[in-house]
Amino acid sequence: MIDKNKYLSEISNAKTLNQIKDIHTSLFGKNGIIKNAFKSLPDNVKKLHENLKDKIQEFTEKCEESKKQIAAELNKIKTELEEAISKKHKQIELSEINDKLQKDKIDVTLPFAPEKQIGLIHPFNRVVEEVCEIFSSMGFSYAEGPHIESDFYNFTALNIPDHHPARQSRDSFYLLNSENLLRTETSAVQIRTMEKQKAPVKIFAPGSVFRNESDATHVPMFHQLEGLWVDEDITMKDLLSVLVSFLKEFFCTDNAPIRIRQHNFPFTEPSVEIDVKYERKNGQIKIGQGDKWLEILGGGMVHPNVLKNVNIDPSKYQGFAFGTGIERLAMLKYGMPDVREFYNSDINWLKHYGFKPYNNPNSQNGLN
């Protein structure tokens, strides 16, 4: 490098112009120090680069060596910790097994073995299984939706007017400071399915619903079964055919005469209620016999407004929808007088109305 301070000192001490010229020639002349410095610059940079390259290589090698040392140490720690955990796990597991053996120890000298407890299938679960099997065999697909619904899916999309009593808080359970509510019917599943899947649609939807009512035939939470079939050529005849087939299969009868009564549901047009012929024998209802009529479900052809609300063209597609209570079906088929008993957790009631497990070789298709 050029000794800058040396030349600054010479410049400062110069007394004559010749001295200044000599200094200038020495620095900036043809073979001056500055010019020669610039000429040697590439060689100097190359040497500097070689020095840095050697140092970088040395640093990289040291990093790799440190990495190997740290990895070896980590593997050693990992192995020790895994062995400690495995050893402790086996100790605790063996201790728990020994404790359980002590607590569950059976005195084989007792004259009688403990009574074997056999669980029973709840009538509601049995009916849901029966319903799912029947409609699945008819080509319907299972569908479900959320229990908390918006006003749109629960009312508006189903063509239920603003002044309808079902929208009032005394009939429905609204969430605090919200337009959302516990769904009052599983028809909301129909809306969600049509909105997502479009036509054609062929579904059944069992599920919980919630209404502010309670007596021998009503509870605040109960379960509905909804059916929906939308396609280009569906008619009321298809609805009646499906319902008769279902009633025959569910009530195990070859005879299921029905009676159709005109009704008014906001989401179907025309709307009907379906009665089935029955008689009461020995405290039980016999479907398909006698001369009395019992309302069992409601339905009709899907209202064009409902189809429009889910962007399905009502000039091209039409369909039917129906709904019934699952607990009501169970009460009719198995002679249960009070729907509230379904939720009382009474073991004696379950022993009376419950079903034996399907894998029991002595199980029969009926009540115990």
Short mmCIF file of C-alpha atoms in Angstrom, two decimals:
data_model
loop_
_atom_site.label_atom_id
_atom_site.label_comp_id
_atom_site.label_asym_id
_atom_site.label_seq_id
_atom_site.Cartn_x
_atom_site.Cartn_y
_atom_site.Cartn_z
CA MET A 1 0.00 0.00 0.00
CA ILE A 2 1.09 3.63 -0.60
CA ASP A 3 2.31 5.51 2.46
CA LYS A 4 -0.07 8.43 2.14
CA ASN A 5 1.19 10.26 5.25
CA LYS A 6 4.77 10.19 3.93
CA TYR A 7 3.83 12.01 0.75
CA LEU A 8 1.54 14.43 2.54
CA SER A 9 4.47 15.34 4.76
CA GLU A 10 6.76 15.86 1.75
CA ILE A 11 4.16 18.07 0.08
CA SER A 12 3.78 20.08 3.26
CA ASN A 13 7.56 20.59 3.63
CA ALA A 14 8.24 21.50 -0.04
CA LYS A 15 9.80 24.95 -0.46
CA THR A 16 10.06 25.28 -4.23
CA LEU A 17 8.07 24.48 -7.37
CA ASN A 18 10.69 22.02 -8.52
CA GLN A 19 10.25 20.06 -5.33
CA ILE A 20 6.46 19.97 -5.93
CA LYS A 21 7.02 18.87 -9.56
CA ASP A 22 9.35 16.09 -8.46
CA ILE A 23 6.78 14.85 -5.95
CA HIS A 24 4.03 14.97 -8.63
CA THR A 25 6.19 13.07 -11.15
CA SER A 26 7.08 10.48 -8.51
CA LEU A 27 3.42 9.88 -7.77
CA PHE A 28 1.62 10.45 -11.06
CA GLY A 29 4.31 10.16 -13.77
CA LYS A 30 4.56 7.43 -16.43
CA ASN A 31 6.20 5.07 -13.99
CA GLY A 32 4.75 6.82 -10.95
CA ILE A 33 3.79 5.08 -7.75
CA ILE A 34 0.01 5.61 -8.24
CA LYS A 35 0.00 4.32 -11.81
CA ASN A 36 2.06 1.27 -10.88
CA ALA A 37 -0.35 0.63 -7.97
CA PHE A 38 -3.30 0.53 -10.38
CA LYS A 39 -1.39 -1.79 -12.74
CA SER A 40 -0.72 -4.24 -9.91
CA LEU A 41 -4.32 -4.06 -8.62
CA PRO A 42 -5.57 -7.29 -10.42
CA ASP A 43 -2.65 -9.28 -9.03
CA ASN A 44 -3.25 -7.96 -5.55
CA VAL A 45 -6.99 -8.74 -5.72
CA LYS A 46 -6.22 -12.24 -7.02
CA LYS A 47 -3.86 -12.86 -4.12
CA LEU A 48 -6.48 -11.53 -1.68
CA HIS A 49 -9.11 -13.83 -3.22
CA GLU A 50 -6.82 -16.86 -2.90
CA ASN A 51 -6.19 -16.04 0.74
CA LEU A 52 -9.93 -15.67 1.44
CA LYS A 53 -10.70 -18.91 -0.44
CA ASP A 54 -8.22 -20.82 1.73
CA LYS A 55 -9.74 -19.34 4.89
CA ILE A 56 -13.30 -20.16 3.76
CA GLN A 57 -12.29 -23.76 3.03
CA GLU A 58 -10.68 -24.04 6.44
CA PHE A 59 -13.80 -22.56 8.13
CA THR A 60 -16.12 -24.93 6.22
CA GLU A 61 -14.07 -27.94 7.28
CA LYS A 62 -14.20 -26.81 10.91
CA CYS A 63 -18.05 -26.37 10.67
CA GLU A 64 -18.46 -29.88 9.24
CA GLU A 65 -16.34 -31.33 12.02
CA SER A 66 -18.35 -29.44 14.65
CA LYS A 67 -21.60 -30.63 13.04
CA LYS A 68 -20.47 -34.26 13.24
CA GLN A 69 -19.50 -33.85 16.89
CA ILE A 70 -22.83 -32.21 17.81
CA ALA A 71 -24.83 -34.87 15.87
CA ALA A 72 -22.96 -37.66 17.65
CA GLU A 73 -23.71 -36.09 21.01
CA LEU A 74 -27.42 -35.64 20.13
CA ASN A 75 -27.70 -39.28 19.02
CA LYS A 76 -26.16 -40.37 22.29
CA ILE A 77 -28.65 -38.23 24.27
CA LYS A 78 -31.54 -39.50 22.12
CA THR A 79 -30.60 -43.13 22.71
CA GLU A 80 -30.28 -42.63 26.49
CA LEU A 81 -33.65 -40.84 26.74
CA GLU A 82 -35.48 -43.44 24.60
CA GLU A 83 -34.05 -46.27 26.71
CA ALA A 84 -35.07 -44.46 29.91
CA ILE A 85 -38.64 -43.90 28.63
CA SER A 86 -38.97 -47.51 27.45
CA LYS A 87 -37.70 -48.84 30.77
CA LYS A 88 -40.06 -46.62 32.78
CA HIS A 89 -43.01 -47.49 30.50
CA LYS A 90 -42.46 -51.19 31.12
CA GLN A 91 -42.19 -50.59 34.87
CA ILE A 92 -45.45 -48.63 35.04
CA GLU A 93 -47.26 -51.05 32.70
CA LEU A 94 -46.19 -54.03 34.82
CA SER A 95 -47.21 -52.20 38.00
CA GLU A 96 -50.68 -51.39 36.59
CA ILE A 97 -51.16 -54.99 35.45
CA ASN A 98 -50.24 -56.26 38.92
CA ASP A 99 -52.60 -53.74 40.56
CA LYS A 100 -55.43 -54.78 38.22
CA LEU A 101 -54.80 -58.46 38.89
CA GLN A 102 -55.04 -57.79 42.60
CA LYS A 103 -58.24 -55.73 42.29
CA ASP A 104 -59.94 -58.11 39.84
CA LYS A 105 -58.90 -61.23 41.66
CA ILE A 106 -61.75 -63.74 41.69
CA ASP A 107 -62.29 -66.12 44.53
CA VAL A 108 -62.65 -69.41 42.65
CA THR A 109 -63.98 -71.04 45.78
CA LEU A 110 -67.31 -69.17 45.47
CA PRO A 111 -70.20 -71.52 44.64
CA PHE A 112 -71.59 -69.33 41.83
CA ALA A 113 -69.96 -67.27 39.11
CA PRO A 114 -70.87 -63.56 38.88
CA GLU A 115 -74.07 -62.85 36.95
CA LYS A 116 -73.35 -62.11 33.30
CA GLN A 117 -74.66 -58.73 32.25
CA ILE A 118 -75.80 -58.53 28.61
CA GLY A 119 -76.32 -55.07 27.15
CA LEU A 120 -79.44 -54.27 25.13
CA ILE A 121 -79.93 -52.15 22.04
CA HIS A 122 -82.04 -49.06 22.75
CA PRO A 123 -85.35 -49.09 20.81
CA PHE A 124 -84.51 -45.73 19.23
CA ASN A 125 -81.19 -47.02 17.87
CA ARG A 126 -82.92 -50.15 16.59
CA VAL A 127 -85.54 -48.14 14.71
CA VAL A 128 -82.90 -45.84 13.18
CA GLU A 129 -81.03 -48.91 11.93
CA GLU A 130 -84.24 -50.36 10.46
CA VAL A 131 -85.13 -47.09 8.74
CA CYS A 132 -81.62 -46.68 7.28
CA GLU A 133 -81.65 -50.25 5.95
CA ILE A 134 -85.06 -49.85 4.30
CA PHE A 135 -84.38 -46.55 2.54
CA SER A 136 -80.86 -47.58 1.54
CA SER A 137 -82.36 -50.66 -0.12
CA MET A 138 -84.64 -48.34 -2.13
CA GLY A 139 -81.68 -46.37 -3.50
CA PHE A 140 -81.80 -43.39 -1.12
CA SER A 141 -78.51 -41.98 0.18
CA TYR A 142 -77.90 -41.00 3.79
CA ALA A 143 -77.50 -37.26 4.50
CA GLU A 144 -76.96 -35.16 7.60
CA GLY A 145 -76.48 -31.54 8.65
CA PRO A 146 -75.63 -29.31 11.65
CA HIS A 147 -77.89 -29.03 14.70
CA ILE A 148 -77.43 -25.24 14.85
CA GLU A 149 -78.96 -23.64 11.76
CA SER A 150 -79.35 -20.17 10.36
CA ASP A 151 -82.74 -18.58 9.77
CA PHE A 152 -82.18 -19.06 6.03
CA TYR A 153 -81.73 -22.84 6.05
CA ASN A 154 -84.30 -23.50 8.78
CA PHE A 155 -87.08 -21.20 7.52
CA THR A 156 -86.50 -18.89 4.55
CA ALA A 157 -85.18 -21.43 2.05
CA LEU A 158 -88.10 -23.73 2.96
CA ASN A 159 -90.59 -21.04 1.89
CA ILE A 160 -91.74 -20.46 5.47
CA PRO A 161 -93.15 -16.89 5.69
CA ASP A 162 -91.96 -14.32 8.22
CA HIS A 163 -95.24 -14.43 10.15
CA HIS A 164 -95.27 -18.24 10.54
CA PRO A 165 -95.69 -19.32 14.22
CA ALA A 166 -92.64 -21.63 14.03
CA ARG A 167 -90.38 -18.56 13.76
CA GLN A 168 -91.53 -17.23 17.14
CA SER A 169 -89.21 -17.63 20.12
CA ARG A 170 -91.88 -19.42 22.17
CA ASP A 171 -91.85 -22.29 19.67
CA SER A 172 -88.15 -22.39 18.72
CA PHE A 173 -84.86 -22.28 20.63
CA TYR A 174 -82.89 -19.25 19.39
CA LEU A 175 -79.29 -18.63 20.41
CA LEU A 176 -78.83 -15.55 22.58
CA ASN A 177 -78.48 -12.32 20.54
CA SER A 178 -78.46 -14.28 17.29
CA GLU A 179 -80.70 -15.27 14.39
CA ASN A 180 -79.28 -18.80 14.61
CA LEU A 181 -81.33 -21.47 16.35
CA LEU A 182 -81.47 -25.17 17.14
CA ARG A 183 -83.01 -26.66 14.01
CA THR A 184 -86.74 -27.32 14.31
CA GLU A 185 -86.80 -29.95 11.55
CA THR A 186 -84.37 -31.96 9.45
CA SER A 187 -85.74 -30.32 6.29
CA ALA A 188 -82.73 -28.01 6.51
CA VAL A 189 -80.63 -31.01 5.44
CA GLN A 190 -82.65 -31.12 2.20
CA ILE A 191 -81.76 -27.49 1.48
CA ARG A 192 -78.06 -27.97 2.18
CA THR A 193 -77.92 -31.13 0.05
CA MET A 194 -79.74 -29.59 -2.95
CA GLU A 195 -77.63 -26.44 -2.67
CA LYS A 196 -74.40 -28.46 -2.79
CA GLN A 197 -75.33 -31.44 -4.98
CA LYS A 198 -77.97 -29.96 -7.31
CA ALA A 199 -80.46 -32.24 -9.10
CA PRO A 200 -81.00 -35.14 -9.24
CA VAL A 201 -81.15 -35.75 -5.48
CA LYS A 202 -82.39 -38.84 -3.63
CA ILE A 203 -81.71 -38.78 0.11
CA PHE A 204 -83.07 -39.65 3.53
CA ALA A 205 -81.99 -37.71 6.61
CA PRO A 206 -82.61 -38.94 10.17
CA GLY A 207 -81.55 -36.57 12.94
CA SER A 208 -82.24 -34.59 16.11
CA VAL A 209 -84.59 -31.60 16.10
CA PHE A 210 -85.60 -29.17 18.86
CA ARG A 211 -88.93 -27.53 19.69
CA ASN A 212 -90.28 -25.85 22.79
CA GLU A 213 -92.95 -28.42 23.71
CA SER A 214 -93.32 -31.26 26.21
CA ASP A 215 -96.10 -33.79 26.94
CA ALA A 216 -96.75 -37.54 26.58
CA THR A 217 -96.19 -37.39 22.80
CA HIS A 218 -93.79 -34.42 22.57
CA VAL A 219 -90.38 -33.61 24.06
CA PRO A 220 -88.09 -30.59 23.52
CA MET A 221 -85.60 -32.75 21.65
CA PHE A 222 -86.79 -35.55 19.39
CA HIS A 223 -85.82 -37.10 16.07
CA GLN A 224 -87.22 -36.81 12.58
CA LEU A 225 -86.81 -38.74 9.38
CA GLU A 226 -86.83 -36.67 6.18
CA GLY A 227 -86.99 -38.03 2.66
CA LEU A 228 -86.36 -36.16 -0.60
CA TRP A 229 -86.32 -37.21 -4.25
CA VAL A 230 -85.87 -34.57 -6.97
CA ASP A 231 -85.51 -35.49 -10.64
CA GLU A 232 -87.05 -34.68 -14.02
CA ASP A 233 -90.05 -37.02 -13.87
CA ILE A 234 -90.96 -37.49 -10.18
CA THR A 235 -94.69 -37.40 -9.37
CA MET A 236 -97.02 -37.83 -6.40
CA LYS A 237 -97.43 -41.45 -7.48
CA ASP A 238 -93.74 -42.03 -6.74
CA LEU A 239 -94.18 -40.54 -3.27
CA LEU A 240 -97.09 -42.84 -2.44
CA SER A 241 -95.26 -45.87 -3.82
CA VAL A 242 -92.18 -45.18 -1.66
CA LEU A 243 -94.26 -44.60 1.47
CA VAL A 244 -96.37 -47.74 1.05
CA SER A 245 -93.22 -49.82 0.47
CA PHE A 246 -91.63 -48.32 3.57
CA LEU A 247 -94.69 -48.91 5.78
CA LYS A 248 -95.01 -52.53 4.66
CA GLU A 249 -91.34 -53.21 5.31
CA PHE A 250 -91.12 -51.35 8.61
CA PHE A 251 -94.33 -52.73 10.13
CA CYS A 252 -93.68 -56.22 8.71
CA THR A 253 -97.00 -56.49 6.92
CA ASP A 254 -98.12 -57.23 3.36
CA ASN A 255 -101.09 -54.93 3.84
CA ALA A 256 -100.58 -51.22 4.53
CA PRO A 257 -103.66 -49.33 3.29
CA ILE A 258 -103.17 -45.59 3.46
CA ARG A 259 -105.48 -42.59 3.32
CA ILE A 260 -104.42 -39.28 1.84
CA ARG A 261 -105.70 -36.00 3.26
CA GLN A 262 -105.06 -32.57 1.82
CA HIS A 263 -102.90 -30.36 4.01
CA ASN A 264 -100.86 -27.15 3.84
CA PHE A 265 -97.10 -27.15 4.32
CA PRO A 266 -95.13 -24.07 3.20
CA PHE A 267 -92.43 -26.20 1.57
CA THR A 268 -94.64 -28.56 -0.49
CA GLU A 269 -97.40 -27.96 -3.03
CA PRO A 270 -99.61 -29.89 -3.12
CA SER A 271 -99.25 -31.07 0.49
CA VAL A 272 -100.76 -34.16 2.06
CA GLU A 273 -100.94 -35.98 5.36
CA ILE A 274 -100.82 -39.76 5.27
CA ASP A 275 -102.97 -41.94 7.52
CA VAL A 276 -102.56 -45.68 7.86
CA LYS A 277 -105.29 -48.15 8.80
CA TYR A 278 -104.93 -49.79 12.21
CA GLU A 279 -106.63 -51.47 15.11
CA ARG A 280 -105.64 -51.87 18.76
CA LYS A 281 -105.21 -55.41 20.12
CA ASN A 282 -104.00 -56.32 23.61
CA GLY A 283 -102.74 -52.80 24.18
CA GLN A 284 -100.77 -52.71 20.90
CA ILE A 285 -101.47 -51.08 17.56
CA LYS A 286 -101.72 -53.42 14.57
CA ILE A 287 -100.95 -51.62 11.31
CA GLY A 288 -102.98 -52.68 8.25
CA GLN A 289 -105.88 -54.09 10.29
CA GLY A 290 -109.18 -52.75 11.61
CA ASP A 291 -111.22 -49.78 10.45
CA LYS A 292 -109.50 -46.86 12.22
CA TRP A 293 -107.06 -44.36 10.70
CA LEU A 294 -103.91 -42.99 12.29
CA GLU A 295 -101.84 -40.05 11.03
CA ILE A 296 -98.27 -41.21 10.52
CA LEU A 297 -96.45 -38.64 8.36
CA GLY A 298 -96.74 -35.62 6.09
CA GLY A 299 -95.31 -34.71 2.73
CA GLY A 300 -96.01 -33.55 -0.79
CA MET A 301 -94.39 -32.24 -3.96
CA VAL A 302 -91.50 -29.86 -3.33
CA HIS A 303 -92.68 -26.26 -3.70
CA PRO A 304 -91.18 -24.48 -6.76
CA ASN A 305 -89.99 -21.66 -4.49
CA VAL A 306 -87.88 -24.13 -2.52
CA LEU A 307 -86.22 -25.32 -5.73
CA LYS A 308 -85.58 -21.74 -6.82
CA ASN A 309 -83.97 -20.96 -3.44
CA VAL A 310 -81.30 -23.60 -4.15
CA ASN A 311 -80.90 -22.65 -7.83
CA ILE A 312 -82.70 -25.70 -9.25
CA ASP A 313 -84.92 -24.99 -12.26
CA PRO A 314 -88.53 -25.93 -11.29
CA SER A 315 -89.53 -26.00 -14.96
CA LYS A 316 -87.14 -28.92 -15.48
CA TYR A 317 -87.05 -30.67 -12.10
CA GLN A 318 -89.68 -31.61 -9.57
CA GLY A 319 -89.76 -33.96 -6.63
CA PHE A 320 -91.34 -35.01 -3.38
CA ALA A 321 -90.43 -34.63 0.29
CA PHE A 322 -91.84 -36.25 3.41
CA GLY A 323 -91.16 -36.33 7.12
CA THR A 324 -92.10 -38.33 10.20
CA GLY A 325 -90.99 -38.74 13.81
CA ILE A 326 -88.62 -41.62 14.56
CA GLU A 327 -89.83 -41.96 18.15
CA ARG A 328 -93.41 -42.01 16.80
CA LEU A 329 -92.54 -44.91 14.51
CA ALA A 330 -91.02 -46.79 17.45
CA MET A 331 -94.06 -46.13 19.66
CA LEU A 332 -96.44 -47.39 16.97
CA LYS A 333 -94.44 -50.51 16.13
CA TYR A 334 -93.54 -51.58 19.66
CA GLY A 335 -96.47 -50.26 21.71
CA MET A 336 -94.71 -47.55 23.74
CA PRO A 337 -97.24 -45.15 25.32
CA ASP A 338 -95.03 -42.22 26.40
CA VAL A 339 -92.25 -40.65 24.32
CA ARG A 340 -90.63 -39.16 27.44
CA GLU A 341 -89.60 -42.64 28.57
CA PHE A 342 -87.07 -42.70 25.71
CA TYR A 343 -84.91 -40.21 27.65
CA ASN A 344 -85.47 -41.15 31.31
CA SER A 345 -82.55 -43.62 31.46
CA ASP A 346 -84.77 -46.15 33.24
CA ILE A 347 -82.98 -49.51 33.17
CA ASN A 348 -86.24 -51.37 33.78
CA TRP A 349 -87.85 -49.66 30.76
CA LEU A 350 -84.86 -50.63 28.63
CA LYS A 351 -84.99 -54.23 29.86
CA HIS A 352 -88.63 -54.35 28.81
CA TYR A 353 -88.36 -52.62 25.43
CA GLY A 354 -84.68 -53.15 24.56
CA PHE A 355 -83.39 -55.52 21.89
CA LYS A 356 -80.86 -58.30 22.21
CA PRO A 357 -77.56 -57.74 20.38
CA TYR A 358 -77.49 -58.94 16.79
CA ASN A 359 -74.56 -61.25 17.45
CA ASN A 360 -76.49 -63.15 20.12
CA PRO A 361 -77.32 -66.59 18.67
CA ASN A 362 -80.59 -66.58 20.65
CA SER A 363 -81.53 -63.10 19.42
CA GLN A 364 -84.85 -62.73 17.61
CA ASN A 365 -86.21 -59.92 15.45
CA GLY A 366 -88.29 -58.33 18.16
CA LEU A 367 -88.39 -57.30 21.77
CA ASN A 368 -86.79 -59.41 24.51
#
